[in-house]
PDB file of C-alpha atoms in Angstrom:
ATOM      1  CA  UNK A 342     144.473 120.007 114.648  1.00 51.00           C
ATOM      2  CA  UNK A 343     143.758 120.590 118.145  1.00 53.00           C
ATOM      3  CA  UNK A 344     139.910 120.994 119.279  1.00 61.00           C
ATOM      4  CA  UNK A 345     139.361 125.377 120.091  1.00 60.00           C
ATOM      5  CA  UNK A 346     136.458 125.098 122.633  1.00 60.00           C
ATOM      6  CA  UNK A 347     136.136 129.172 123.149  1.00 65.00           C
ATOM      7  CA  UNK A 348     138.614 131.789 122.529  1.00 63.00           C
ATOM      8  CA  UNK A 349     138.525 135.814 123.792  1.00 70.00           C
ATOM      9  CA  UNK A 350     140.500 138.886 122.912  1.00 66.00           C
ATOM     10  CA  UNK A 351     141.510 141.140 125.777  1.00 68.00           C
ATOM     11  CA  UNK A 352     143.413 144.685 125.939  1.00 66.00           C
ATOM     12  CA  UNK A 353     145.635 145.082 128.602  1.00 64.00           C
ATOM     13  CA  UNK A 354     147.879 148.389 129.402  1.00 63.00           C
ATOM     14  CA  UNK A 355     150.913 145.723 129.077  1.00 67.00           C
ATOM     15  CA  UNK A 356     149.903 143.811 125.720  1.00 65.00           C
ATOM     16  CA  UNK A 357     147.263 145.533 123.756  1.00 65.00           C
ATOM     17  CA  UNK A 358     145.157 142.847 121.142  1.00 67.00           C
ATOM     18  CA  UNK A 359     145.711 139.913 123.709  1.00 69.00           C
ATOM     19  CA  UNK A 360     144.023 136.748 122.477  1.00 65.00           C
ATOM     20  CA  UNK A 361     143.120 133.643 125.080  1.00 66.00           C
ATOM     21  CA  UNK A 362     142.248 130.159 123.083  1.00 64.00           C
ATOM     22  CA  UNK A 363     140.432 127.339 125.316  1.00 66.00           C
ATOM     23  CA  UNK A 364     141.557 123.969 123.754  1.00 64.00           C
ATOM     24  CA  UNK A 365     141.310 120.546 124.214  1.00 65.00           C
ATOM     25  CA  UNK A 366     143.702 118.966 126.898  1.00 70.00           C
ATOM     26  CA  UNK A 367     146.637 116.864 125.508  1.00 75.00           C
ATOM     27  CA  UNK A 368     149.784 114.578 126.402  1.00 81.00           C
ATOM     28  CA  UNK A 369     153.543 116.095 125.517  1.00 81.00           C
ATOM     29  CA  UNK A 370     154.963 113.758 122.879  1.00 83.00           C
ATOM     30  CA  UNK A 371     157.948 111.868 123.831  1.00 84.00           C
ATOM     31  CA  UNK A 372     159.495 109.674 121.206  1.00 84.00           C
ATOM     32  CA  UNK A 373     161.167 107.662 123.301  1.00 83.00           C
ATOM     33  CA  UNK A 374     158.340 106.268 125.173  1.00 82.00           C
ATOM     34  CA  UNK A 375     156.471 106.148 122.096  1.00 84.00           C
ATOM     35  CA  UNK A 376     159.061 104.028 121.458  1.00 83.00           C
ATOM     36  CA  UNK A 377     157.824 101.771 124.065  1.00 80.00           C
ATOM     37  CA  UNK A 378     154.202 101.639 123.078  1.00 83.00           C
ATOM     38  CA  UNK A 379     152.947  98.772 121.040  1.00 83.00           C
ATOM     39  CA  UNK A 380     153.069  98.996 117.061  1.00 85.00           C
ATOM     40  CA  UNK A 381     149.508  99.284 116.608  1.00 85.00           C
ATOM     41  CA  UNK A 382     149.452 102.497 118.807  1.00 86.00           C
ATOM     42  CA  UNK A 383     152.077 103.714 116.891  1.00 88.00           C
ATOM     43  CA  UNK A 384     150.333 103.157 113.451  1.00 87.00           C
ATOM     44  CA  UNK A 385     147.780 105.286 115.023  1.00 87.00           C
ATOM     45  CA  UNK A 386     149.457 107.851 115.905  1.00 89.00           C
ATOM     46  CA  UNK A 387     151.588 107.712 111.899  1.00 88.00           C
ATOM     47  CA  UNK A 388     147.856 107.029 110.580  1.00 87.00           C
ATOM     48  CA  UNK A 389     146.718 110.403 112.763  1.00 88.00           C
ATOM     49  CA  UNK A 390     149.574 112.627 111.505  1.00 89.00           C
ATOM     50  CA  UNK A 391     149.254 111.623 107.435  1.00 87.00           C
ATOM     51  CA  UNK A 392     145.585 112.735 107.678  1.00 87.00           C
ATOM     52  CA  UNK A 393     146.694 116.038 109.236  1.00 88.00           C
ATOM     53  CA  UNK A 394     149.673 116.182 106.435  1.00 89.00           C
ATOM     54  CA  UNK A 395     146.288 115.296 104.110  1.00 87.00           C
ATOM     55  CA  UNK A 396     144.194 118.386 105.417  1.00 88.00           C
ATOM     56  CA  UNK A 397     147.189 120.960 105.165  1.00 89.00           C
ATOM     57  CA  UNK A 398     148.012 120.442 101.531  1.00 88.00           C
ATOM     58  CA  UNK A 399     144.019 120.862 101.075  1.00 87.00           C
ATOM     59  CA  UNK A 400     143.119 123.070 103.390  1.00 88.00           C
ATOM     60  CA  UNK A 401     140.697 126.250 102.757  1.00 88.00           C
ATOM     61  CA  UNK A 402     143.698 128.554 103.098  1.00 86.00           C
ATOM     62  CA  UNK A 403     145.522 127.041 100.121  1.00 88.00           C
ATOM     63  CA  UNK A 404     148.494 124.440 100.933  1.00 89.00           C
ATOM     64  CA  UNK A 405     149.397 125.289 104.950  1.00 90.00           C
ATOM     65  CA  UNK A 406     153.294 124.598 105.950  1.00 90.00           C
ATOM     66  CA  UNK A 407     154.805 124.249 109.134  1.00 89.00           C
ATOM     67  CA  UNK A 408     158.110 125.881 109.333  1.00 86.00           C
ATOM     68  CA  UNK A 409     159.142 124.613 112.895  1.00 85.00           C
ATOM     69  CA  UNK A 410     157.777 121.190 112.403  1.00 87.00           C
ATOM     70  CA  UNK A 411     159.307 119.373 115.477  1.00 85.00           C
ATOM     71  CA  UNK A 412     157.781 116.240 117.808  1.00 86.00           C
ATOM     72  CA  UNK A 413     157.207 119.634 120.449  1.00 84.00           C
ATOM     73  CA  UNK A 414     155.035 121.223 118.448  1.00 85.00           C
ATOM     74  CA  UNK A 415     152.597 118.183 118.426  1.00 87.00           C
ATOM     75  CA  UNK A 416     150.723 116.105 121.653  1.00 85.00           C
ATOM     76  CA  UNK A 417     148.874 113.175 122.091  1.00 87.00           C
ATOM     77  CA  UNK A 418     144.927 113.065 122.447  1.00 85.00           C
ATOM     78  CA  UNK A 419     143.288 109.489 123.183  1.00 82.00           C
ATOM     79  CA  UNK A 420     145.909 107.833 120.756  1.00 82.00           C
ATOM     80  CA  UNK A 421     145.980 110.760 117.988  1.00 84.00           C
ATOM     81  CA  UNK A 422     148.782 113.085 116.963  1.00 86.00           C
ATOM     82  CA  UNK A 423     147.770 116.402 116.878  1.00 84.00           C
ATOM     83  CA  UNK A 424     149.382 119.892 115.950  1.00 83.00           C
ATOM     84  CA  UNK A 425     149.271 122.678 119.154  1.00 79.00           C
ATOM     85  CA  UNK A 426     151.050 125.484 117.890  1.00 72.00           C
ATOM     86  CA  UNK A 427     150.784 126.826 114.260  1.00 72.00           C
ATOM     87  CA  UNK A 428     152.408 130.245 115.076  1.00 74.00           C
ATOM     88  CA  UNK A 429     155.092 129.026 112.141  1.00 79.00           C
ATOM     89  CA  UNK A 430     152.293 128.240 109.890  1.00 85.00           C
ATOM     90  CA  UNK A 431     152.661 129.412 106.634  1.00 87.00           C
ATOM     91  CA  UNK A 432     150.586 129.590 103.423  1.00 87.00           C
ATOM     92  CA  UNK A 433     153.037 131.046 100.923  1.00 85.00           C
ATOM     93  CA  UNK A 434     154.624 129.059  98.303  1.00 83.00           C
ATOM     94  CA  UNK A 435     158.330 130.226  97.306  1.00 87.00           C
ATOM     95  CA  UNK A 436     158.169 132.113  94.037  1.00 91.00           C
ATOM     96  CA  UNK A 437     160.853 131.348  91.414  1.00 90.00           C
ATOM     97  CA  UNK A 438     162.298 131.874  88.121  1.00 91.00           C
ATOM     98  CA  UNK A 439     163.714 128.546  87.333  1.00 92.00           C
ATOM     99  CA  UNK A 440     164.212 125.265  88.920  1.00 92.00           C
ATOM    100  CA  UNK A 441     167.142 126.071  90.875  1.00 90.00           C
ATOM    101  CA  UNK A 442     165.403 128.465  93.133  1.00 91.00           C
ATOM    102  CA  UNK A 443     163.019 125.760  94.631  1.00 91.00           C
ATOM    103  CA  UNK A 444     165.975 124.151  96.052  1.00 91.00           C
ATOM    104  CA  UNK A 445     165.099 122.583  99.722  1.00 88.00           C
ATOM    105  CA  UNK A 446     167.721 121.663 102.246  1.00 86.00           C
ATOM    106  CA  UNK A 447     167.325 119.367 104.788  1.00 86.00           C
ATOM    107  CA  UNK A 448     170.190 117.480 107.404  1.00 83.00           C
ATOM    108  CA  UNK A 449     170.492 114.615 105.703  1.00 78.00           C
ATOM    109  CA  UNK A 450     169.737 115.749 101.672  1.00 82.00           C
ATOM    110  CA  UNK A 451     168.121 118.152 100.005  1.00 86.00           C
ATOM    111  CA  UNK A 452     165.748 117.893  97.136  1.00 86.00           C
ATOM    112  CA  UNK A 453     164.810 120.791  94.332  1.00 89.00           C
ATOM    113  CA  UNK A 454     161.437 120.840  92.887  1.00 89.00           C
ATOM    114  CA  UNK A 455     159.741 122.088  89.309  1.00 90.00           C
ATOM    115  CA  UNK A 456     159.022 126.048  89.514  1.00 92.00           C
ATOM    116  CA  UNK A 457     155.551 126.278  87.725  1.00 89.00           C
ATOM    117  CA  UNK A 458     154.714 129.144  85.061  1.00 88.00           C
ATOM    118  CA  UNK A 459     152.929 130.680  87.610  1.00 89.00           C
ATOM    119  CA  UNK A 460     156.783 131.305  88.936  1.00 91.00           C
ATOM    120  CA  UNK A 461     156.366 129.513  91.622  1.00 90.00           C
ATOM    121  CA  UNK A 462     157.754 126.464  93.134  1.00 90.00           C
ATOM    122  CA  UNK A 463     155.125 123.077  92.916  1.00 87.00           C
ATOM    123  CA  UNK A 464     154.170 121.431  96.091  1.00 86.00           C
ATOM    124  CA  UNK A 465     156.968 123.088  97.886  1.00 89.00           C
ATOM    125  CA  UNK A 466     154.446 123.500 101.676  1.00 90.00           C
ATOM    126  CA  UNK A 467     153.240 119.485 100.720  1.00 89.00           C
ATOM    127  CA  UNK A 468     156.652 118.527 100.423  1.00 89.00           C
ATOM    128  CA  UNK A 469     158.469 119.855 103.478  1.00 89.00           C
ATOM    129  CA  UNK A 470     156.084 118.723 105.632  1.00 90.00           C
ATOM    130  CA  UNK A 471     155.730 115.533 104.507  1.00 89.00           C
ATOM    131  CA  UNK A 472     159.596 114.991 104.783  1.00 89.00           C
ATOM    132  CA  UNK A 473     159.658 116.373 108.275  1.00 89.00           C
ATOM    133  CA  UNK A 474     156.960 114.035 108.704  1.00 90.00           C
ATOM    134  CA  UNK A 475     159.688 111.360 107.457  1.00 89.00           C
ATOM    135  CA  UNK A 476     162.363 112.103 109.357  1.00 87.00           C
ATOM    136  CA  UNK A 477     161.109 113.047 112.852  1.00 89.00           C
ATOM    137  CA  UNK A 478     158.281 110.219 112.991  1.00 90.00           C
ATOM    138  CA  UNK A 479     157.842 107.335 110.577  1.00 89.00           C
ATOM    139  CA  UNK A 480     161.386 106.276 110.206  1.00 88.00           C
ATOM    140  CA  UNK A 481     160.978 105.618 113.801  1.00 86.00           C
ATOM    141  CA  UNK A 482     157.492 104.568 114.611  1.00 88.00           C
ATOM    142  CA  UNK A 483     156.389 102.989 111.297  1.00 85.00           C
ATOM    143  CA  UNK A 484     159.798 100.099 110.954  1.00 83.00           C
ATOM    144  CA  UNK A 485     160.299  99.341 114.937  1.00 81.00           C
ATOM    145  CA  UNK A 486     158.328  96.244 116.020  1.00 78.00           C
ATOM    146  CA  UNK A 487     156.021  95.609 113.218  1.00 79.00           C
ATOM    147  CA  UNK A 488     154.124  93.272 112.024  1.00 75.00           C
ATOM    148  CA  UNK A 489     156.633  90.794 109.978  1.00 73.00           C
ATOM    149  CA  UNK A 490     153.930  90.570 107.264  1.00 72.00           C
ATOM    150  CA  UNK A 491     153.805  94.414 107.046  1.00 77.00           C
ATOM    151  CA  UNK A 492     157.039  95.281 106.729  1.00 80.00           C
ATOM    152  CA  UNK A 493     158.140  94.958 103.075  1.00 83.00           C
ATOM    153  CA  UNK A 494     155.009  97.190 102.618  1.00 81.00           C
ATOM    154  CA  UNK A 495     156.064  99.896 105.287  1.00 82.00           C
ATOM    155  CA  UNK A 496     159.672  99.832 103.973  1.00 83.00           C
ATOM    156  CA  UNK A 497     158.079 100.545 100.446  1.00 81.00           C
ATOM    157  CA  UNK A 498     155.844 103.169 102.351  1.00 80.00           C
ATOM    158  CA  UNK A 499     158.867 104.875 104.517  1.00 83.00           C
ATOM    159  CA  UNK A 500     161.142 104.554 101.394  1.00 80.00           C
ATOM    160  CA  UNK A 501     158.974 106.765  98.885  1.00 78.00           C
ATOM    161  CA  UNK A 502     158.153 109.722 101.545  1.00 79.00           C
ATOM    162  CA  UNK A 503     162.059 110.147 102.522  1.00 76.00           C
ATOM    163  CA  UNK A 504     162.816 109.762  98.435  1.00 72.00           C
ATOM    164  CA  UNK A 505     159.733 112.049  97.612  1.00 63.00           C
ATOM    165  CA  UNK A 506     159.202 110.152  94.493  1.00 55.00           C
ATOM    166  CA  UNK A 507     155.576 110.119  92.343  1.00 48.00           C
ATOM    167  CA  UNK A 508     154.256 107.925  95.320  1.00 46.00           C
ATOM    168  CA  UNK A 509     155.902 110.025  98.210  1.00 47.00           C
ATOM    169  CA  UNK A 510     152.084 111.828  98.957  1.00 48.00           C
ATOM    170  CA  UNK A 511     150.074 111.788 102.705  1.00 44.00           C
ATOM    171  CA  UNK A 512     147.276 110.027 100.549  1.00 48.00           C
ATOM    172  CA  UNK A 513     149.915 106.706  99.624  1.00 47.00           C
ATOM    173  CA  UNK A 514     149.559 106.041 103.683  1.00 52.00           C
ATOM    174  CA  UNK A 515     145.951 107.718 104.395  1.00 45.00           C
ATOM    175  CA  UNK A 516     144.490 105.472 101.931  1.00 43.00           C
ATOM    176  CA  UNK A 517     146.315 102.005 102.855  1.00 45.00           C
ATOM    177  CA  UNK A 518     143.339  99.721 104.842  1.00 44.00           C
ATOM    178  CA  UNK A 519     144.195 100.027 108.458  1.00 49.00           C
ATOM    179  CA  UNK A 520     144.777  97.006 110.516  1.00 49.00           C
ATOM    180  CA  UNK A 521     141.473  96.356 111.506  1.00 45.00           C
ATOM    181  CA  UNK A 522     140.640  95.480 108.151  1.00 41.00           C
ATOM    182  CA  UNK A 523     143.893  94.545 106.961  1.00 49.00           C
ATOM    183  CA  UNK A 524     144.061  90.513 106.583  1.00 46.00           C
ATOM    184  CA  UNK A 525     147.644  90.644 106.264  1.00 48.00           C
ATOM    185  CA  UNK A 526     148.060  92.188 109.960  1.00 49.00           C
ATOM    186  CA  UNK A 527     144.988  90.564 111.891  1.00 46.00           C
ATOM    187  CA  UNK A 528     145.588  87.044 110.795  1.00 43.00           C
ATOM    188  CA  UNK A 529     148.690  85.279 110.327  1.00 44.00           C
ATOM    189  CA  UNK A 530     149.986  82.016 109.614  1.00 39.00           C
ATOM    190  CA  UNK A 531     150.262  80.148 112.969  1.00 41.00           C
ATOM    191  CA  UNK A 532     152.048  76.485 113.051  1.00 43.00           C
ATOM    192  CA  UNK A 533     150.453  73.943 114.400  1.00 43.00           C
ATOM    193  CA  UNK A 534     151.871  73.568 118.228  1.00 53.00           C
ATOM    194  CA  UNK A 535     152.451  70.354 119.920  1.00 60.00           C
ATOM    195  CA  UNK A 536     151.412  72.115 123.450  1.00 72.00           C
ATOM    196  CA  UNK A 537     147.796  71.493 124.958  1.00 88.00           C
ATOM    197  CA  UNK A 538     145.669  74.037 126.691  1.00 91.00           C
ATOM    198  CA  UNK A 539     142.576  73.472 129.004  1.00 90.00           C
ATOM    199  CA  UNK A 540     139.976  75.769 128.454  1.00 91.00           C
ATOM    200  CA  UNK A 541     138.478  77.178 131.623  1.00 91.00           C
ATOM    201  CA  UNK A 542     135.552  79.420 130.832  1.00 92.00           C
ATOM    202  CA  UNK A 543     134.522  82.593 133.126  1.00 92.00           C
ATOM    203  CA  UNK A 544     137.855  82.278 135.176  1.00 92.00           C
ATOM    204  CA  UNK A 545     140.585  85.007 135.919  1.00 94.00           C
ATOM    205  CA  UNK A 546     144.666  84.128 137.004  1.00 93.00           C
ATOM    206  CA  UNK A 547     144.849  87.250 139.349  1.00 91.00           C
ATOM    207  CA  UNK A 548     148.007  87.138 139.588  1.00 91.00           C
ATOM    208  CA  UNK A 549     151.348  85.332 138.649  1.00 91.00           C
ATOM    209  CA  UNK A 550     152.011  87.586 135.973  1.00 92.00           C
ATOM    210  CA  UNK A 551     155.892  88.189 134.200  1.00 92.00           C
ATOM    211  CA  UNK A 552     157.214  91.310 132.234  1.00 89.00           C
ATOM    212  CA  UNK A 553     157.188  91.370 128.609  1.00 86.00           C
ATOM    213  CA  UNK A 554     157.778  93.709 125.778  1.00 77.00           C
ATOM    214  CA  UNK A 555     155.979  95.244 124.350  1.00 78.00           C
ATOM    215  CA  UNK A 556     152.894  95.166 126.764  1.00 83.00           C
ATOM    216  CA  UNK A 557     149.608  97.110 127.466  1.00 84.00           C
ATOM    217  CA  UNK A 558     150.508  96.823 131.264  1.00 83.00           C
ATOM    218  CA  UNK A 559     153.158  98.086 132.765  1.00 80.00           C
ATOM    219  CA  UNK A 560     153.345  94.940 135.658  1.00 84.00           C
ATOM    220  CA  UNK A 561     152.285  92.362 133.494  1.00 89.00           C
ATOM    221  CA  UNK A 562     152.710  90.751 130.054  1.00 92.00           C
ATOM    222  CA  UNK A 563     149.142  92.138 128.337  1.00 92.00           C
ATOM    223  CA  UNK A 564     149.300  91.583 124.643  1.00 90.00           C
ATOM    224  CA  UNK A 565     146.745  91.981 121.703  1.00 88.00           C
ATOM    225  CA  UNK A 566     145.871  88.783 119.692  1.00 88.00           C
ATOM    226  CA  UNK A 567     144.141  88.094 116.739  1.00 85.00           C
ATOM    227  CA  UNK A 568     142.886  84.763 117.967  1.00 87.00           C
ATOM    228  CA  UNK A 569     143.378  81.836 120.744  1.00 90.00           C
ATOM    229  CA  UNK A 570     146.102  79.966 118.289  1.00 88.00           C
ATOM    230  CA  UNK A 571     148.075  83.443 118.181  1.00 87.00           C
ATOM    231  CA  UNK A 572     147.947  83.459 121.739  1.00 91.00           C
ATOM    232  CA  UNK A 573     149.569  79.953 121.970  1.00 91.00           C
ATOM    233  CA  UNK A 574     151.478  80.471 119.504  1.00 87.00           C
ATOM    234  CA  UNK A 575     152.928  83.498 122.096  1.00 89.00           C
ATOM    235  CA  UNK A 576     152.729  81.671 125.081  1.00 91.00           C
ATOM    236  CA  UNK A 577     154.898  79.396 123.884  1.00 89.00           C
ATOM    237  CA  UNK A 578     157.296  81.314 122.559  1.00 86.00           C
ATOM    238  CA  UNK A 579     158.093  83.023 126.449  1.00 87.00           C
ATOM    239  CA  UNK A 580     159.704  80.022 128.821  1.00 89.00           C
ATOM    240  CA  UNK A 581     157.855  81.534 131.455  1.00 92.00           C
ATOM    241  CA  UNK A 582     154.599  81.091 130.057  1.00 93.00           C
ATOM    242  CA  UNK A 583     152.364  78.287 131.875  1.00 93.00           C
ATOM    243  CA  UNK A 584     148.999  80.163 131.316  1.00 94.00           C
ATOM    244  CA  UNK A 585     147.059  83.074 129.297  1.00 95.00           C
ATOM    245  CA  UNK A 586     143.777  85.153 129.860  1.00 95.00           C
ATOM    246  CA  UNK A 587     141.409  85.841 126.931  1.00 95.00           C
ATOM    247  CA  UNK A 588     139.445  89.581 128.566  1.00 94.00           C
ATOM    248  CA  UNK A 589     136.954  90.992 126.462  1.00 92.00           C
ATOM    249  CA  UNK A 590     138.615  93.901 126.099  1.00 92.00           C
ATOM    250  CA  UNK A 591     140.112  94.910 121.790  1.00 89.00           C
ATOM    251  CA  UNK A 592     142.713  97.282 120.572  1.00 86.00           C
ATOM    252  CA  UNK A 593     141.424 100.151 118.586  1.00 83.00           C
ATOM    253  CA  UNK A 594     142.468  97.988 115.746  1.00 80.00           C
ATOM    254  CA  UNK A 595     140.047  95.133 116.895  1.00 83.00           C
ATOM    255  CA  UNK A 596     142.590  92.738 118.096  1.00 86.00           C
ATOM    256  CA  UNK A 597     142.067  90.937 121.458  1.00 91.00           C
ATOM    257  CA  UNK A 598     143.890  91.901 125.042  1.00 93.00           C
ATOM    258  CA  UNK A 599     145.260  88.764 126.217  1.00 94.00           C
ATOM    259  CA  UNK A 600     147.149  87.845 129.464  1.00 95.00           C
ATOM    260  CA  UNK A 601     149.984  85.876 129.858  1.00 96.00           C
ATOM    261  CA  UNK A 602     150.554  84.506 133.037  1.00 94.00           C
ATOM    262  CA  UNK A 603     153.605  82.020 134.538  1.00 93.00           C
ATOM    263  CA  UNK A 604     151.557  79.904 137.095  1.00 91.00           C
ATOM    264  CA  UNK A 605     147.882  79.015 137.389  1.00 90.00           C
ATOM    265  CA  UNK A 606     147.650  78.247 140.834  1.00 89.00           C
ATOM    266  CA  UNK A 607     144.870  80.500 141.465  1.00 90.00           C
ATOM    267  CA  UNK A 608     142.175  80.579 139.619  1.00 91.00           C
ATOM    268  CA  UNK A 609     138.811  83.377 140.239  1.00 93.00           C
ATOM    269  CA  UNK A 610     135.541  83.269 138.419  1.00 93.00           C
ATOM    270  CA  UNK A 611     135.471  85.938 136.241  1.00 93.00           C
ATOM    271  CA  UNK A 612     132.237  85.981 133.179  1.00 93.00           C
ATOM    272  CA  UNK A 613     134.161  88.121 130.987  1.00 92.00           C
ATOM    273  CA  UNK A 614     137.082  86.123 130.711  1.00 93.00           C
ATOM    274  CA  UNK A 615     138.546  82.632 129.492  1.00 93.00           C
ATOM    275  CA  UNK A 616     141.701  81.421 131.097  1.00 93.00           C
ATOM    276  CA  UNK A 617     143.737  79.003 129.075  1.00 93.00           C
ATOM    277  CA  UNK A 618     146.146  76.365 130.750  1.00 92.00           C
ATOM    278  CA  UNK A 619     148.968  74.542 129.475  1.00 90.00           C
ATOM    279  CA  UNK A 620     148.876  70.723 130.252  1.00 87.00           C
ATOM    280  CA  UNK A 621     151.898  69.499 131.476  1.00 73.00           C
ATOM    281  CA  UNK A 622     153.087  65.821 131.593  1.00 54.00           C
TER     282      UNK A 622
END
C-alpha cells in the first residue's frame, strides 16, 4: 500500500473530525501506456499487485476487499503498483445460509462460492479481488509481448485466476521465480548467425540511432539483453541495424541495456561501454 509519512486530525467550523495523510508521491496509472512499456516492467508491476492481493487476504484486519477496485484507484511508485485510496475497503465477509447466497457477479461471468458453517461465504474478499485483479490487469499486462518461452506458463497462470480454480490464489504468481532468476526468461536458445561483429571496447555510437518497439528510450532503439549473442541475434533481426552498444546499465530483472544503432560512423571513447560492429563485405 502506499507509504503514510505523517498524518493530523483537524476541526474546522465547516468539517468537524478532518483528517490530513502525508504520503508518498506517485504516477497515475494509465493502461495504455503501460501498454507501451517493456514486458519486464510490466511483470513488475503484475509481480507488485499479487503481493498486495497476498497481504489483503492476510492482513491483521482479517481478509481486506476492495469494492471499487479500478486501475484509478492504484499509481505507480519506482516500477510498483500500489493501492491510494481504500475508502471502499472492506473487511466483512457476506454471511449466508446456503451456497446460493455467495453468488458473485461480474461483466463477463459470475462465480458462487461454498458458504461455511460459520454461515458465511469462504474466501469471498480473496476472490473478488483477485478476479478484478484478472480482468483489469493481467489479461492485459501479463500475455502482451512476452517472453515466447514464458508464455504457455503465463497462459496457465492468467487461465486459473479468471477460472478461480484450486490454483487461482495471489501465492500461484507471488511464488513463481522472477525473471532474474528464471533460466527460462534470461537465457534463450540463440542460432548460430552467419553475421560478424567487431568488438570495439570503451567506445560509444552517439548517435545514428532508429525507433523500435518496445524500447527503454523514447528516440532510440534501447533494449535489455541477456547476453552479446541475444543482442545479435536482435540486431539482425531489424534491417536497419548496422551496430549495437553494450552500457553497463541492467533492468531490475538483471538483464543488460543495449543500443542498437543504424550507422557507426562515429565512434567516442566511452569506459563503460562496448560498441559492437557488423562487418560488411
Amino acid at each position: 500500500c502506499f507509504q503514510l509519512y505523517g498524518y493530523c486530525y483537524q476541526d474546522s467550523n465547516d468539517i468537524p473530525d478532518t483528517l490530513t495523510t502525508i504520503t508518498e508521491l506517485g504516477s497515475p496509472l494509465e493502461m495504455i501506456q503501460l501498454l507501451q512499456t517493456s514486458w519486464e516492467d510490466r511483470f513488475r508491476i503484475c509481480l507488485s499487485l499479487v503481493r498486495l492481493l497476498h497481504y489483503l487476504a492476510h492482513s491483521p484486519l482479517g481478509s481486506v476487499t476492495l469494492l471499487d477496485f479500478r486501475p484509478r484507484q492504484f499509481v505507480i511508485v519506482d516500477g510498483e503498483l500500489k493501492v491510494t485510496d481504500l475508502d471502499d475497503a472492506s473487511i466483512e465477509e457476506s454471511s449466508c445460509t446456503s451456497n446460493s447466497d455467495c453468488f458473485m457477479e461480474f461483466p463477463a461471468r459470475n462465480f458462487t462460492l461454498p458458504c461455511s458453517v460459520e454461515g458465511r461465504c469462504q474466501s469471498m474478499n480473496e476472490k473478488r479481488n483477485l478476479y478484478n485483479a484478472y480482468r483489469f490487469f493481467f489479461t492485459y499486462l501479463l500475455p502482451h509481448s512476452a517472453p515466447s518461452s514464458l508464455r504457455p506458463l503465463l497462459d496457465k497462470i492468467v487461465n486459473a485466476t479468471g477460472n478461480h480454480n484450486k490454483h487461482s490464489n495471489a501465492k500461484y504468481l507471488l511464488f513463481y521465480p522472477s525473471p532474474s532468476v528464471n533460466p527460462e526468461f534470461t537465457q534463450k536458445c540463440v542460432k548460430s548467425a552467419n553475421t560478424q561483429y567487431r568488438r570495439v571496447p570503451e567506445a560509444f555510437i552517439p548517435d545514428e540511432n532508429y525507433r523500435c518497439w518496445p524500447s527503454y528510450h523514447h528516440k532510440g532503439c534501447l533494449l535489455s539483453v541477456f547476453d552479446v549473442n541475444e543482442a545479435i541475434e536482435i540486431c539482425d533481426s531489424y534491417s536497419q541495424c548496422k551496430a549495437f552498444v553494450l552500457t553497463n546499465q541492467t533492468t531490475w530483472t538483471g538483464r543488460q541495456l543495449v543500443f542498437f544503432k543504424m550507422a557507426s560512423n562515429h565512434i567516442v571513447p566511452d569506459p563503460d561501454k562496448i560498441t559492437y560492429v557488423k562487418v560488411t563485405d
